[in-house]
Amino acid sequence: MKQLQLIIILVFFTLIHSFAQVHDYSFNNNFSSNNITAPHLVEVLTCGATNGAFVSEQVTTTDGSCSPSSNTFAFNAGNGLQYNNAGFISDTYTIHIFFKFSTYGGSYARVIDFLNSSSDAGVYILGNCLNFYPNGNVGTCPYFVDGNYYLITMVRDGATNQIKIYANGILFSTYDDSGNVYASNAGTTPVLFFRDDNVVGCEVRGGNVRYISLSPTLNTDAEILSVYNNICTGILPIKLNFFSAIKSGNSDVKVQWQTTSEINASHYEVEHSIDGVTFLPVAKLAAVNKQGIQNYEFLDKTASKGLNYYRLKLIETGGKFTYSQIQKVSIAASANGAKIIYSYGPRLSVSPNWINATATLFSTSMQLLSTFKVTNSVQQIHLENFSRGIYFLRLKKENDEITMKILKQ
C-alpha cells in the first residue's frame, strides 16, 4: 500500500543556472531538453495506457492564469516519462516539476520514482495531499485543488540526506531520507515521472506537465521563489547558447549568437548603448523558429568610437521576451585628444585633429538637442537651457567618431 504521496514538481527558470548545470524540458512539441547536452525524455507506457499528446492550453495556478496559452504534454493514466540519468544527478540535486493532474482527490497517483520501479517507495498524490510512501503525508493536507498547476520542488543535500520540499515557491515540508529512497543510485538509475511500478500496480492518473528540470546543485530559497514568481514568463521557448560582440576591422562590430529550441520564437533585436544604461535597437532579425542549432550574425557599421555596449532581445510570437547578458566593445578613435573640462561650465578641449568636426548633443534617450561646429581647440558647451542630468556629446569628422558623457549639476 502507499501513503507517501506525491509530486514533487520542480520547475525552473533556466536562465538562473549555467548551461551545464540544468537539464530542463519545456515540452514544446518534443521531449528534448533546452540544454543540447541533456538526454531526451522517453515516453513509457504502463497499465494499458496510450500515448500522450502535445497540446496548447491555459495554464492556471492558485495565483492566477498565465497568458497566453502554453505548450504542455498531456499524459494519460499510466503514460509516464523516463529521464535516463548518466551521472548528472545522484544524492544531491534540485528537481522542479510544474504539472497538474486531471483530478487530485482519490487513491495514490505516482509523481516521481527514483528506484526504477523496483519498489512502491516514491512520491505520490493521495487524497489531495503530498505523500512520501511508505512514510506518509507531508506538509499541508489537503492542499491540491482540481484544475490548478503546481510547482513542486525537491532539494536534496547528499551531505545530510535531508530533503526540502517546496510548493509554489514556498517551503512546504522537510524529509529525512537516510534510507536513500529519493536518490538516484550511483547517478545511473533512471528517474521516472507519473509512471507506477508493478508491486501495487497502476496507481496512476492522467494530467499535463509544462516543465521539468533537474540540476546537481542546491537551489536557495530565493532562487526557488523566483522560479515560481516567473513561472508564467520564465520558460521561454528560445534557448540562447551564446551571445558575443567583437571588433571587426578598425571600426565595425560583429554581433553573433547561437540558439536551440526556437519553437514559438518570433525575432531578435540587437540593441546598442554608449553608456550601458540606455539601449536602442540597431537591427532586427527574424527567427528561424525550429529545433536544432541556429546561428545568427549582424555587422554594426555605426559603432561609436569609445565604449559600445550590446545586448540581445529574444522575443516570442506571443510578445514575451528576455535579454541576453551585455557585451562591451571598445573602438579606438584614430584622432584622439578630445575631452570635456569644467571651468565655469563645461568646455570642450580638442587636439588639432578635431578642429572642424561636427559636434552633436543628445539626451540620455538619444533625443537630438543641438549641433555645432568645433572651431577652436577649447570652446564652451552651452547647457544653460537644459535641466540637470547626463548628456552625450558626439564628435564626428570624416571616418572618426567619439562620444563623451557630460554631467550638468
Coordinates of N, CA, C and O in Angstrom, one line a residue, residues 293-357:
I293 N 20.4 23.6 -33.8 CA 21.3 24.8 -33.7 C 21.1 25.8 -34.8 O 21.1 25.4 -36.0
Q294 N 20.9 27.1 -34.4 CA 20.7 28.1 -35.4 C 21.8 29.2 -35.1 O 22.0 29.6 -33.9
N295 N 22.5 29.7 -36.1 CA 23.5 30.7 -35.9 C 23.1 32.0 -36.6 O 22.5 32.0 -37.7
Y296 N 23.3 33.1 -35.9 CA 22.9 34.5 -36.4 C 24.1 35.4 -36.4 O 25.0 35.2 -35.5
E297 N 24.1 36.4 -37.2 CA 25.2 37.3 -37.3 C 24.7 38.7 -37.8 O 23.9 38.8 -38.7
F298 N 25.3 39.8 -37.2 CA 24.9 41.1 -37.6 C 26.2 42.0 -37.5 O 26.9 41.9 -36.5
L299 N 26.5 42.8 -38.6 CA 27.7 43.6 -38.6 C 27.2 45.1 -38.4 O 26.5 45.6 -39.2
D300 N 27.6 45.7 -37.2 CA 27.2 47.0 -36.9 C 28.3 48.0 -37.5 O 29.5 48.0 -36.9
K301 N 28.0 48.7 -38.5 CA 29.0 49.6 -39.1 C 28.8 51.0 -38.6 O 29.4 52.0 -39.1
T302 N 28.0 51.2 -37.6 CA 27.7 52.5 -37.0 C 28.2 52.6 -35.5 O 27.8 53.5 -34.8
A303 N 29.1 51.7 -35.1 CA 29.6 51.8 -33.7 C 30.3 53.1 -33.5 O 31.0 53.6 -34.4
S304 N 30.2 53.6 -32.2 CA 30.8 54.8 -31.8 C 32.3 54.6 -31.4 O 32.6 53.5 -31.0
K305 N 33.1 55.6 -31.6 CA 34.4 55.5 -31.0 C 34.3 55.5 -29.5 O 33.5 56.2 -28.9
G306 N 35.1 54.8 -28.8 CA 35.0 54.6 -27.4 C 34.3 53.3 -27.1 O 34.3 52.4 -27.8
L307 N 33.6 53.3 -25.9 CA 33.0 52.1 -25.5 C 31.6 51.9 -26.1 O 30.8 52.9 -26.2
N308 N 31.3 50.7 -26.5 CA 30.0 50.4 -27.1 C 29.4 49.2 -26.3 O 30.2 48.2 -26.0
Y309 N 28.2 49.2 -26.0 CA 27.5 48.2 -25.3 C 26.4 47.5 -26.1 O 25.7 48.2 -26.8
Y310 N 26.4 46.2 -26.1 CA 25.4 45.5 -26.9 C 24.7 44.4 -26.1 O 25.2 43.8 -25.2
R311 N 23.4 44.3 -26.4 CA 22.6 43.2 -25.8 C 21.6 42.7 -26.8 O 21.3 43.4 -27.8
L312 N 21.1 41.4 -26.6 CA 20.2 40.8 -27.5 C 18.8 40.7 -26.8 O 18.7 40.2 -25.7
K313 N 17.8 41.1 -27.5 CA 16.4 40.9 -27.0 C 15.8 39.7 -27.8 O 15.7 39.7 -29.0
L314 N 15.4 38.7 -27.0 CA 14.8 37.4 -27.6 C 13.3 37.5 -27.4 O 12.8 37.6 -26.3
I315 N 12.5 37.5 -28.5 CA 11.1 37.8 -28.5 C 10.3 36.6 -29.0 O 10.6 36.1 -30.1
E316 N 9.3 36.2 -28.2 CA 8.4 35.1 -28.6 C 7.3 35.6 -29.6 O 7.0 36.9 -29.6
T317 N 6.6 34.7 -30.2 CA 5.4 35.1 -31.0 C 4.3 35.7 -30.2 O 3.6 36.5 -30.6
G318 N 4.2 35.3 -28.9 CA 3.2 35.9 -28.0 C 3.6 37.3 -27.4 O 2.8 37.9 -26.7
G319 N 4.8 37.7 -27.7 CA 5.2 39.0 -27.2 C 6.1 39.0 -26.0 O 6.7 40.0 -25.6
K320 N 6.2 37.8 -25.3 CA 7.1 37.7 -24.1 C 8.5 37.8 -24.6 O 8.8 37.4 -25.8
F321 N 9.4 38.3 -23.8 CA 10.8 38.5 -24.2 C 11.8 38.4 -23.0 O 11.3 38.5 -21.9
T322 N 13.0 38.2 -23.3 CA 14.1 38.2 -22.3 C 15.3 38.8 -23.0 O 15.4 38.9 -24.2
Y323 N 16.3 39.2 -22.1 CA 17.5 39.8 -22.6 C 18.7 38.9 -22.4 O 18.8 38.2 -21.4
S324 N 19.7 39.0 -23.2 CA 21.0 38.4 -23.0 C 21.8 39.2 -22.0 O 21.4 40.3 -21.6
Q325 N 23.0 38.7 -21.7 CA 23.9 39.5 -20.9 C 24.5 40.6 -21.9 O 24.5 40.4 -23.1
I326 N 25.0 41.6 -21.3 CA 25.5 42.8 -22.0 C 27.0 42.5 -22.4 O 27.8 42.0 -21.6
Q327 N 27.3 42.8 -23.7 CA 28.7 42.6 -24.1 C 29.3 44.0 -24.4 O 28.6 44.9 -24.9
K328 N 30.6 44.2 -24.1 CA 31.2 45.5 -24.2 C 32.3 45.5 -25.3 O 33.1 44.6 -25.2
V329 N 32.4 46.5 -26.2 CA 33.4 46.6 -27.2 C 34.0 48.0 -27.2 O 33.2 48.9 -27.2
S330 N 35.3 48.1 -27.3 CA 35.9 49.4 -27.3 C 36.5 49.6 -28.7 O 37.2 48.8 -29.3
I331 N 36.1 50.8 -29.3 CA 36.6 51.2 -30.6 C 37.4 52.4 -30.4 O 36.9 53.5 -29.9
A332 N 38.7 52.4 -30.8 CA 39.6 53.5 -30.7 C 39.4 54.5 -31.8 O 39.2 54.1 -32.9
A333 N 39.5 55.8 -31.4 CA 39.5 56.8 -32.5 C 40.9 57.0 -33.0 O 41.9 57.0 -32.2
S334 N 41.0 57.2 -34.3 CA 42.3 57.4 -34.9 C 42.9 58.7 -34.6 O 44.1 59.0 -34.7
A335 N 42.0 59.7 -34.2 CA 42.5 61.0 -33.9 C 42.0 61.4 -32.5 O 40.9 61.9 -32.3
N336 N 42.7 60.9 -31.5 CA 42.3 61.1 -30.1 C 42.6 62.6 -29.7 O 43.2 63.4 -30.4
G337 N 42.3 62.9 -28.4 CA 42.6 64.2 -27.9 C 41.4 65.0 -27.7 O 41.5 66.3 -27.8
A338 N 40.3 64.5 -27.5 CA 39.1 65.2 -27.2 C 38.6 65.0 -25.7 O 38.5 63.8 -25.3
K339 N 38.3 66.0 -25.0 CA 37.9 65.8 -23.6 C 37.0 66.9 -23.2 O 37.0 68.0 -23.8
I340 N 36.2 66.7 -22.1 CA 35.4 67.8 -21.6 C 36.0 68.2 -20.3 O 36.4 67.4 -19.4
I341 N 36.2 69.5 -20.2 CA 36.7 70.1 -18.9 C 35.7 71.0 -18.3 O 34.7 71.5 -19.0
Y342 N 35.8 71.3 -17.0 CA 34.9 72.1 -16.3 C 35.5 73.3 -15.7 O 36.5 73.2 -14.8
S343 N 35.1 74.4 -16.1 CA 35.6 75.7 -15.5 C 34.5 76.7 -15.9 O 34.4 77.2 -17.0
Y344 N 33.7 77.1 -14.9 CA 32.5 77.9 -15.2 C 31.7 77.3 -16.2 O 31.3 78.0 -17.2
G345 N 31.4 76.0 -16.1 CA 30.5 75.3 -17.0 C 31.4 74.5 -17.9 O 32.6 74.7 -18.1
P346 N 30.8 73.5 -18.5 CA 31.6 72.5 -19.3 C 32.2 73.2 -20.6 O 31.5 73.9 -21.3
R347 N 33.4 72.8 -20.9 CA 34.0 73.2 -22.2 C 34.6 72.0 -22.9 O 35.0 71.1 -22.2
L348 N 34.7 72.1 -24.2 CA 35.3 71.0 -25.0 C 36.7 71.4 -25.3 O 37.0 72.5 -25.9
S349 N 37.6 70.5 -25.0 CA 39.0 70.7 -25.3 C 39.4 69.6 -26.3 O 39.3 68.4 -26.0
V350 N 40.0 70.0 -27.5 CA 40.3 69.1 -28.5 C 41.7 69.3 -29.1 O 42.2 70.4 -29.0
S351 N 42.3 68.2 -29.6 CA 43.5 68.4 -30.3 C 43.2 68.9 -31.7 O 42.1 69.0 -32.1
P352 N 44.3 69.4 -32.4 CA 44.0 69.9 -33.8 C 43.3 69.0 -34.7 O 42.6 69.5 -35.7
N353 N 43.4 67.7 -34.5 CA 42.8 66.7 -35.4 C 41.2 66.9 -35.4 O 40.6 66.5 -36.4
W354 N 40.6 67.4 -34.3 CA 39.2 67.6 -34.2 C 38.7 68.9 -34.7 O 37.5 69.2 -34.6
I355 N 39.5 69.9 -35.0 CA 39.0 71.1 -35.5 C 38.2 70.9 -36.8 O 38.6 70.1 -37.6
N356 N 37.1 71.6 -36.8 CA 36.1 71.5 -37.9 C 35.3 70.2 -37.9 O 34.5 69.9 -38.8
A357 N 35.4 69.5 -36.7 CA 34.5 68.3 -36.6 C 33.1 68.8 -36.2 O 32.9 70.0 -35.8

